[in-house]
Tab-separated table of C-alpha atoms in Angstrom:
chain	number	residue	atom	x	y	z
A	18	MET	CA	0.000	0.000	0.000
A	19	PHE	CA	2.725	2.497	0.962
A	20	GLY	CA	5.700	1.063	-0.945
A	21	SER	CA	9.168	1.125	0.548
A	22	ARG	CA	9.552	4.865	1.236
A	23	LEU	CA	6.445	5.367	3.380
A	24	LEU	CA	4.788	3.629	6.293
A	25	MET	CA	1.741	4.268	8.426
A	26	LEU	CA	2.250	4.352	12.170
A	27	GLU	CA	-0.581	3.589	14.576
A	28	HIS	CA	0.060	5.088	17.998
A	29	ILE	CA	-2.001	5.806	21.099
A	30	GLY	CA	-2.964	9.349	22.098
A	31	ARG	CA	-1.213	10.183	25.340
A	32	ARG	CA	-4.265	11.975	26.770
A	33	SER	CA	-7.191	10.450	24.911
A	34	GLY	CA	-5.993	6.848	24.848
A	35	ARG	CA	-7.412	6.627	21.312
A	36	ARG	CA	-5.682	5.129	18.314
A	37	ARG	CA	-4.043	7.707	16.077
A	38	TYR	CA	-2.400	7.336	12.662
A	39	VAL	CA	0.333	9.161	10.785
A	40	VAL	CA	2.067	8.458	7.457
A	41	LEU	CA	5.840	8.928	7.650
A	42	GLU	CA	8.761	8.631	5.266
A	43	VAL	CA	11.130	5.765	5.980
A	44	VAL	CA	14.548	7.341	6.551
A	45	ASP	CA	16.307	3.983	6.919
A	46	HIS	CA	15.383	0.286	6.907
A	47	PRO	CA	18.536	-1.328	8.319
A	48	THR	CA	17.011	-4.781	8.918
A	49	PRO	CA	13.819	-6.512	7.764
A	50	ASP	CA	12.266	-5.851	11.183
A	51	THR	CA	13.519	-2.309	11.803
A	52	TYR	CA	12.466	1.020	10.312
A	53	VAL	CA	13.695	4.505	11.155
A	54	VAL	CA	11.444	7.550	10.693
A	55	ALA	CA	11.962	11.248	11.435
A	56	SER	CA	9.757	13.867	13.034
A	57	GLY	CA	9.734	16.662	10.469
A	58	PHE	CA	7.916	18.927	12.947
A	59	GLY	CA	10.529	18.308	15.624
A	60	GLY	CA	9.823	17.205	19.157
A	61	ASN	CA	6.420	18.921	19.236
A	62	ALA	CA	4.757	16.654	16.666
A	63	GLN	CA	1.802	14.931	18.305
A	64	TRP	CA	2.767	11.454	17.089
A	65	PHE	CA	6.287	11.943	18.477
A	66	ARG	CA	4.982	13.052	21.863
A	67	ASN	CA	2.568	10.121	21.885
A	68	ILE	CA	5.235	7.486	21.237
A	69	GLN	CA	7.365	8.948	24.000
A	70	ALA	CA	4.456	8.426	26.407
A	71	ASN	CA	3.639	4.960	25.037
A	72	PRO	CA	6.245	3.313	22.790
A	73	ARG	CA	3.977	0.393	21.853
A	74	VAL	CA	2.886	1.030	18.259
A	75	ARG	CA	1.723	-0.802	15.154
A	76	VAL	CA	3.456	-0.416	11.775
A	77	TYR	CA	1.793	-0.727	8.367
A	78	ALA	CA	4.572	-1.054	5.784
A	79	GLY	CA	4.722	-2.490	2.282
A	80	SER	CA	2.787	-5.700	1.781
A	81	ARG	CA	3.340	-7.032	5.304
A	82	ALA	CA	0.452	-7.331	7.727
A	83	PRO	CA	0.113	-4.594	10.363
A	84	THR	CA	2.847	-5.436	12.856
A	85	PRO	CA	3.228	-4.573	16.543
A	86	ALA	CA	6.455	-2.712	17.260
A	87	ARG	CA	8.269	-0.732	19.907
A	88	ALA	CA	9.381	2.851	19.243
A	89	ARG	CA	12.716	4.154	20.512
A	90	VAL	CA	14.008	7.695	20.043
A	91	LEU	CA	17.511	7.573	18.572
A	92	SER	CA	20.438	9.182	20.357
A	93	GLN	CA	21.983	12.285	18.795
A	94	HIS	CA	24.864	10.210	17.429
A	95	GLU	CA	22.487	7.629	15.920
A	96	ALA	CA	20.304	10.358	14.377
A	97	ASP	CA	23.333	12.088	12.828
A	98	ASN	CA	24.549	8.796	11.320
A	99	THR	CA	21.096	7.923	10.013
A	100	LEU	CA	20.641	11.338	8.413
A	101	GLY	CA	24.046	10.975	6.745
A	102	ILE	CA	22.956	7.637	5.261
A	103	TYR	CA	19.711	9.192	4.000
A	104	ILE	CA	21.539	12.143	2.409
A	105	ARG	CA	23.923	9.821	0.543
A	106	ARG	CA	21.130	7.497	-0.638
A	107	HIS	CA	18.683	10.225	-1.672
A	108	PRO	CA	20.664	13.375	-2.568
A	109	HIS	CA	17.985	14.861	-4.841
A	110	ALA	CA	15.159	14.289	-2.376
A	111	TRP	CA	17.347	15.708	0.399
A	112	THR	CA	17.965	18.939	-1.536
A	113	ALA	CA	14.241	19.726	-1.521
A	114	PHE	CA	13.465	18.148	1.841
A	115	GLN	CA	16.227	20.040	3.654
A	116	ARG	CA	14.707	23.427	2.781
A	117	VAL	CA	11.278	22.365	4.023
A	118	LEU	CA	12.708	20.998	7.274
A	119	GLU	CA	14.784	24.106	7.915
A	120	ASN	CA	11.754	26.347	7.375
A	121	THR	CA	9.624	24.174	9.656
A	122	LEU	CA	12.205	23.718	12.412
A	123	GLY	CA	13.627	27.247	12.155
A	124	THR	CA	17.245	26.064	12.120
A	125	SER	CA	19.736	24.455	9.768
A	126	VAL	CA	19.536	20.681	9.382
A	127	THR	CA	22.762	18.821	8.656
A	128	GLU	CA	24.150	15.419	9.546
A	129	THR	CA	26.158	17.000	12.353
A	130	ASN	CA	24.099	17.588	15.491
A	131	THR	CA	20.810	17.360	13.595
A	132	PRO	CA	17.787	18.885	15.342
A	133	LEU	CA	15.609	16.305	13.582
A	134	PRO	CA	14.285	13.722	16.064
A	135	MET	CA	14.474	10.179	14.692
A	136	VAL	CA	12.680	7.087	15.901
A	137	GLU	CA	13.532	3.425	15.468
A	138	LEU	CA	10.521	1.138	15.037
A	139	ARG	CA	11.477	-2.433	15.907
A	140	MET	CA	8.957	-5.123	14.999
A	141	ALA	CA	8.181	-7.669	17.694
A	142	ALA	CA	5.694	-10.447	16.975
A	143	ASN	CA	5.091	-11.089	20.680
A	144	GLN	CA	4.036	-7.524	21.610
A	145	SER	CA	0.523	-6.153	21.383
A	146	GLY	CA	0.668	-2.983	19.352
A	147	GLY	CA	-2.200	-1.044	20.482
């Protein structure tokens, strides 16, 4: 449904307790059971705040069935490395995307000390995702 560059993340509202959904670009897919996504609206994005309160999520990606996962915010070092990988793999997309991110975040975005929060989504068949 979403191909390899996008996924849909089901997360739980931190106040409402209701299921919420957001479509995100896959920044990296280092293993078959791990995706990395970025919060283009920084740390204030509702989905990002929700996964910090409850890291149990469900991932809808490619042709695989919706899969329970656990979200983990990457360290600064991990986020910098991941952004560097993305920039090298998708230089043309990055040229356009960088401008949008910088306008949204109000600061420069580079692979050194990036202000862009990144989240690892690790699939786990034995977790309940929502």
